[in-house]
XYZ file of C-alpha atoms in Angstrom:
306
model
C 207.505 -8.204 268.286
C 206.421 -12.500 267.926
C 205.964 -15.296 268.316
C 200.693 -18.499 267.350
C 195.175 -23.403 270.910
C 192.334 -24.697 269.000
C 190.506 -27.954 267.301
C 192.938 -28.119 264.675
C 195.229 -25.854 266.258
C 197.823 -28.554 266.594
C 197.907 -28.883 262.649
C 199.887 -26.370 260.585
C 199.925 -26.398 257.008
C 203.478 -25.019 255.567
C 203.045 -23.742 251.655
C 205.858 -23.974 249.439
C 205.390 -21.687 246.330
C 208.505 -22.650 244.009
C 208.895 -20.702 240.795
C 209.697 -22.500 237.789
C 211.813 -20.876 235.707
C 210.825 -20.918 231.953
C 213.727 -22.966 230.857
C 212.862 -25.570 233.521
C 208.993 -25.408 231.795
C 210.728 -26.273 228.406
C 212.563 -29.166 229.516
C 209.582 -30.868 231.790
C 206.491 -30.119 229.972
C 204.221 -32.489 231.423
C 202.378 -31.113 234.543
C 202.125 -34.281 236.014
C 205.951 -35.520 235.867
C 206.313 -31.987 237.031
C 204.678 -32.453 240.189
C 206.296 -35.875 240.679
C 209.693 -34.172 239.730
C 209.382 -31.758 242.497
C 207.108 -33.581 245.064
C 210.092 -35.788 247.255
C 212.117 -32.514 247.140
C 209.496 -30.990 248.723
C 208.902 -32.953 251.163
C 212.698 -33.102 252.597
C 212.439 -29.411 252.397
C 209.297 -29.050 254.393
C 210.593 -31.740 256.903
C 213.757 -29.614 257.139
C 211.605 -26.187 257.948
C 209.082 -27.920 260.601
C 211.919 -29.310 262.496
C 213.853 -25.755 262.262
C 210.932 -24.077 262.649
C 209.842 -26.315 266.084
C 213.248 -25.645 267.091
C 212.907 -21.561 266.734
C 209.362 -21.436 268.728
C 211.257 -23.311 271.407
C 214.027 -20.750 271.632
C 211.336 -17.872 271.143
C 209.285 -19.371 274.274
C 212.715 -19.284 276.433
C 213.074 -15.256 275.534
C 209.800 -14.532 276.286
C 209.721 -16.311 279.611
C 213.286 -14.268 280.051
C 211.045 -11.535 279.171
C 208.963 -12.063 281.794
C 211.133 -12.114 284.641
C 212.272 -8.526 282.956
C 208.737 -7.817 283.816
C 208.782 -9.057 287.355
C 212.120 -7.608 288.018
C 210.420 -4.248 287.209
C 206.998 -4.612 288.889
C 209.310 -4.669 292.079
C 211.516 -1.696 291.128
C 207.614 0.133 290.789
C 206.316 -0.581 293.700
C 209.598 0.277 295.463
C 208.833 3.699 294.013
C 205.485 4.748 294.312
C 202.512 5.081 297.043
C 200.836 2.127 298.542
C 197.340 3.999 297.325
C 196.862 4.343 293.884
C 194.970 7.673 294.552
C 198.195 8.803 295.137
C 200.272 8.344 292.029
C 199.976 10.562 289.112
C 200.105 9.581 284.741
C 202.889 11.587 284.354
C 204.970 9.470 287.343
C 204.217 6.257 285.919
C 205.256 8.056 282.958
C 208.635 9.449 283.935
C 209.026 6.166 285.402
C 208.531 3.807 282.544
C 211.350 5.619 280.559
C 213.839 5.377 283.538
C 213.232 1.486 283.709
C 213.341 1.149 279.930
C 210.232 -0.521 279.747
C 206.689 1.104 277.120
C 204.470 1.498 279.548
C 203.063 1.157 283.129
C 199.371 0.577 284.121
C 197.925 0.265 287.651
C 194.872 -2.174 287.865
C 192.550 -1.664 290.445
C 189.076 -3.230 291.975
C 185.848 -1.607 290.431
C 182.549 -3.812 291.826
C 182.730 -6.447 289.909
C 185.393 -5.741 287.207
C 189.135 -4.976 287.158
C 189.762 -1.576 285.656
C 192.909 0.586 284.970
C 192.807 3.135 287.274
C 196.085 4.785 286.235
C 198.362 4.611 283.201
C 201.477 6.505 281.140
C 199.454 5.180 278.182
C 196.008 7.472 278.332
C 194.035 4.480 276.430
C 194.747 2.335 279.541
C 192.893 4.642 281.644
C 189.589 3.561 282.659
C 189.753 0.123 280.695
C 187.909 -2.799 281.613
C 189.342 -6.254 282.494
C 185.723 -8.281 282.727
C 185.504 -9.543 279.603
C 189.043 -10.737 279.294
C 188.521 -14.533 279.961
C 191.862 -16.216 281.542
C 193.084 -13.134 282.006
C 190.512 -11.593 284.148
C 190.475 -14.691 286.159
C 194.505 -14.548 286.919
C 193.743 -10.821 288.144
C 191.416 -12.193 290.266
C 193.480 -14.530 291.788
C 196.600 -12.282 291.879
C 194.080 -9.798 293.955
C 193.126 -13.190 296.514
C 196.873 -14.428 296.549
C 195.763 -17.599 294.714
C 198.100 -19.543 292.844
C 197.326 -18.740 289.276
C 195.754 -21.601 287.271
C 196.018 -21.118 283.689
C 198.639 -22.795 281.873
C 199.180 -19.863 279.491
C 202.006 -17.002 280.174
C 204.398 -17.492 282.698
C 203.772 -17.869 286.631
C 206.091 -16.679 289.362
C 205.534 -15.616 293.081
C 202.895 -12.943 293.421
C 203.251 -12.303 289.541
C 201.657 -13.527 286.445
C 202.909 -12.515 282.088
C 200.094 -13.016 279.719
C 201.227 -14.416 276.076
C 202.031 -12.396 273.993
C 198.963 -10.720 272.354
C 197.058 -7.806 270.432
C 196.760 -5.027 272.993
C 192.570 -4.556 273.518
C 192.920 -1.034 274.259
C 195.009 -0.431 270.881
C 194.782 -3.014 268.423
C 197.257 -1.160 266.217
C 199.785 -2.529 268.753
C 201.142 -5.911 269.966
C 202.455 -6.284 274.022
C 204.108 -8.439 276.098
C 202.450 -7.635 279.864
C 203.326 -8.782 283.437
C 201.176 -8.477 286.839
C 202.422 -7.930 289.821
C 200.875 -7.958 293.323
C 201.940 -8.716 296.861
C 199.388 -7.464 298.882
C 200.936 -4.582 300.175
C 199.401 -1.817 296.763
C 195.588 -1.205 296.368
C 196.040 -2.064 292.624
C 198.278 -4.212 290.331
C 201.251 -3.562 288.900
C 201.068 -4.134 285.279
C 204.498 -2.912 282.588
C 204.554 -3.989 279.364
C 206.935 -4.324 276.079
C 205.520 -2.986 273.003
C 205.693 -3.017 269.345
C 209.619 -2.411 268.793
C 210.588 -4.393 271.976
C 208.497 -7.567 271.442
C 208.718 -7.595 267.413
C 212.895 -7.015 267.406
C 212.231 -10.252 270.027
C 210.270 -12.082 267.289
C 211.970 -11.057 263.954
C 215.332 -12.445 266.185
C 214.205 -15.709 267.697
C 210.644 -16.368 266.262
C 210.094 -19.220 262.823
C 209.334 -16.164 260.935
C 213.322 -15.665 260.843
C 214.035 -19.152 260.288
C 211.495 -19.372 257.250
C 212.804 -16.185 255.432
C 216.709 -17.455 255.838
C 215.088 -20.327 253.745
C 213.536 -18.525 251.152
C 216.882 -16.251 250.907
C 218.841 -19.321 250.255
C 216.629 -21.858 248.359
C 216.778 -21.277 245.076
C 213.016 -21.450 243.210
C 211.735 -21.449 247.047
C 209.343 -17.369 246.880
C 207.570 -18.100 249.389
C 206.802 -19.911 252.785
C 203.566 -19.786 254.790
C 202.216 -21.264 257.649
C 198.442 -21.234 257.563
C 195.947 -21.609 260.540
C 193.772 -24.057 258.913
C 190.810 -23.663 261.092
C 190.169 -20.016 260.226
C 191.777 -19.537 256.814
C 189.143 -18.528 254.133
C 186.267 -18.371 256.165
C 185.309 -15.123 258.186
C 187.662 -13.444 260.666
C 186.861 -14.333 264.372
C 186.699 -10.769 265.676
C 187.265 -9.924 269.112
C 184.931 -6.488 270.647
C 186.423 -5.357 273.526
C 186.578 -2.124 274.977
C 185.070 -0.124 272.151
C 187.870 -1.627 269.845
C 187.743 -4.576 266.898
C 190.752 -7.002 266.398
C 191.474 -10.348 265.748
C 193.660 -12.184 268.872
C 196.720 -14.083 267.202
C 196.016 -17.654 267.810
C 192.882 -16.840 265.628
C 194.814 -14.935 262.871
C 194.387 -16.825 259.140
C 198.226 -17.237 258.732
C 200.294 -17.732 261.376
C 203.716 -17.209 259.991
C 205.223 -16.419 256.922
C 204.047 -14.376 254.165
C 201.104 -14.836 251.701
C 202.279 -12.203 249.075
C 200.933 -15.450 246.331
C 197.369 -15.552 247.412
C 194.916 -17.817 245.716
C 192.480 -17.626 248.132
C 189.678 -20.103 247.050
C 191.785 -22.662 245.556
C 194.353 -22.866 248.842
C 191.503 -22.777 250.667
C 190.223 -26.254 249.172
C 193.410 -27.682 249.179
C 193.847 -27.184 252.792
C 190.864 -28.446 253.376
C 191.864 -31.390 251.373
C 195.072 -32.550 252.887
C 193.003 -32.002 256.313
C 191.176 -34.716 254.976
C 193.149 -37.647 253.576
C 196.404 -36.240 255.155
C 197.855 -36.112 251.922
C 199.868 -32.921 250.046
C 198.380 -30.983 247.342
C 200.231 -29.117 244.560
C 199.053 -27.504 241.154
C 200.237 -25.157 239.092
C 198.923 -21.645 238.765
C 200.155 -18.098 237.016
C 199.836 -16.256 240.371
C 201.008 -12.269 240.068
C 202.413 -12.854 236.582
C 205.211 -16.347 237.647
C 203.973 -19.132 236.618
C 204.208 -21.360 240.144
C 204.203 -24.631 241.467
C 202.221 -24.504 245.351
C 202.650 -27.316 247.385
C 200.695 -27.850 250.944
C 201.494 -30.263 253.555
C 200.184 -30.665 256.534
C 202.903 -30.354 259.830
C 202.073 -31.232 263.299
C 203.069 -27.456 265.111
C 200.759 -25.263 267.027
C 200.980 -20.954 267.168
C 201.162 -21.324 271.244
């Protein structure tokens, strides 16, 4: 679990690799007329995926905002149950009371000078981390801490709480979380539980355009692959974050988006995309990629990850 902001960010480029079956070589052997044979079919098909696609982020925004008020709903049920003073709750509480609520985990945020640290945690690589660097998000702690009304547009915003997107968890960026932040003045720290991995993925693989573009590739026949590419970071270097000892790449910066790239051809997609960026046309050829002999088509898509 899904679900993504950026210069180009609003422009998605959706690849249709379509294998051509030998027989279908022998008939149309011109690569030209081949391209032309296939090129309005391809473009009703991608229409057909952007709009379906569009129409799956939209219902994968609603669950996550559901799963925010999960969040909220269980911020309360915490603070209901422990201390006012941090100091006074243990790991192995938080713990013991992350199973009972069914949620991954529980963190307590906290004041430190300057920064925003976690000061307690059932997950031990919480413990001790710091918020400072953490842009938007360090900035909605702060306001949560003065009462503000949060500013950012990103995540969800409800009284005295605040749910991040979605995103790569800093402190383990082997795992993916869906947090919320709760305080009403009445704790020395925030309340912060999150979804991880198996919660927020089984969310995604249900509701996200990753589901919507495999149905589509399980019931077009040719269609062996569909990928949506970030075109402002694909082929170049990866934008890696460093934060709290740890290396990862946030998702609105990841090279693809959605979708699998199990045909890569790196260098030449890479010009292409680049191309149709430019004269906001398509681009197809024909290439033997991992022994089928395919016809890759890219188009650009108005979308956006976020």
């Amino acid at each position: 679990m899904s679900i993504k902001k950026k210069l180009s960010v609003f422009f998605t480029l959706l690849v249709l690799c379509i294998l051509l079956a030998n027989n279908t070589l022998h008939y149309i052997r011109s690569k030209n007329r081949l391209i032309e044979f296939n090129k309005k079919e391809i473009t009703l098909v991608t229409e057909e995926i952007a709009y379906e696609v569009e129409n799956s982020k939209n219902s994968a925004s609603y669950m996550e905002n559901r799963m925010a008020q999960e969040l909220r709903t269980a911020s309360i049920a915490i603070q209901d149950s422990l201390p006012a003073d941090y100091h006074d709750v243990s790991n192995d509480q938080l713990k013991r009371l992350a199973k009972k609520l069914m949620i991954s985990h529980i963190t307590l945020l906290a004041p430190a000078g300057d920064d925003i640290i976690g000061v307690k945690s059932s997950d031990p690589k919480e413990i001790n981390i710091s918020t400072k660097e953490w842009g938007y998000w360090y900035t909605s702690f702060r306001q949560l801490l003065s009462q503000q009304t949060i500013t950012t547009k990103k995540g969800v915003t409800l009284p005295h709480f605040w749910s991040g997107p979605i995103e790569v968890a800093s402190s383990n960026p082997n795992h993916i979380d869906k947090w919320g932040y709760y305080y009403d003045g009445s704790t020395n720290y925030i309340i912060d539980p999150y979804f991880r991995d198996r919660h927020v993925l089984d969310f995604e693989k249900r509701f996200g355009p990753t589901n919507v573009m495999n149905r589509f590739t399980e019931n077009l026949e040719g269609v062996l692959e569909l990928t949506v590419f970030n075109p402002k970071n694909f082929g170049k270097r990866n934008q890696n974050v460093y934060l709290n000892g740890n290396k990862y790449i946030k998702i609105k910066d990841q090279p693809i988006w959605y979708g699998t790239y199990t045909y890569r051809n790196t260098e030449r997609d890479k010009k292409s995309i680049q191309e149709v960026l430019k004269t906001g046309k398509s681009q197809s050829y024909l290439a033997e990629i991992n022994h089928k002999k395919v016809l890759k088509t890219l188009v650009q898509k108005n979308c956006s990850k976020n």
